[in-house]
XYZ file of C-alpha atoms in Angstrom:
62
model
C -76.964 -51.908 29.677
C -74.093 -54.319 30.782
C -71.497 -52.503 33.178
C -68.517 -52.801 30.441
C -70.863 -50.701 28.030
C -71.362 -48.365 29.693
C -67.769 -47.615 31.008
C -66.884 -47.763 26.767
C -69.317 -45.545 26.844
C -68.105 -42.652 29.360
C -64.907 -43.184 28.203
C -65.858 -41.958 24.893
C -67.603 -39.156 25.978
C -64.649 -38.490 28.606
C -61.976 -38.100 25.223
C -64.885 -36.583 23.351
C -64.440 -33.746 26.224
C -60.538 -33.842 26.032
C -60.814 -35.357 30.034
C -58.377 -39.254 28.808
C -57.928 -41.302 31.900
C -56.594 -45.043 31.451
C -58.033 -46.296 33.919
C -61.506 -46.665 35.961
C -61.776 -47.828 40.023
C -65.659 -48.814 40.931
C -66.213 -49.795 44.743
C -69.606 -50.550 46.130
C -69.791 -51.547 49.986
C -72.655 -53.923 51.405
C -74.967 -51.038 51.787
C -74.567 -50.049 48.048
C -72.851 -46.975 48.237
C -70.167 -46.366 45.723
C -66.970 -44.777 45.115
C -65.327 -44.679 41.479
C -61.671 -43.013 41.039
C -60.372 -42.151 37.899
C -56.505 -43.015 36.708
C -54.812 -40.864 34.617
C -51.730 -41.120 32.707
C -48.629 -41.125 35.446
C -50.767 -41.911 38.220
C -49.726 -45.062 40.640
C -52.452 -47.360 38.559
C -50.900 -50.632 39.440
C -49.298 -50.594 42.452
C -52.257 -49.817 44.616
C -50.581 -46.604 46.040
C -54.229 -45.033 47.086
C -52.584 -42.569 49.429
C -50.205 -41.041 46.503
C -52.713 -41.134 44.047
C -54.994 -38.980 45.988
C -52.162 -36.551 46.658
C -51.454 -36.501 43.104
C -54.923 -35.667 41.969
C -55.255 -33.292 45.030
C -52.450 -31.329 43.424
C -54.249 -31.356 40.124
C -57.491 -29.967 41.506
C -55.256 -26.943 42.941
């Protein structure tokens, strides 16, 4: 399955679930371990603002 399938894919059955992001970060270092973040609507997508993202969804989780 080709990598932009199967993001369509979770998406779908993300707004199937009523859980809409926008947005989808994948990281995988040299040792291939890998990190994803999801971006939701009002979230710092562009602008690269990791550290106020995470406080963001931090607040979101409490």
């Amino acid at each position: 399955m080709e990598l932009f399938e199967a993001i369509n894919n979770l998406y779908k059955e993300a707004h199937n679930c009523g859980n809409i992001w926008f947005g989808l970060l994948l990281t995988i270092n040299k040792n291939g371990k890998y990190s994803s973040k999801f971006y939701y609507e009002g979230t710092p997508l562009l602008d690269g603002n990791n550290e106020e993202l995470d406080k963001r969804m931090n607040d979101l989780r409490s």
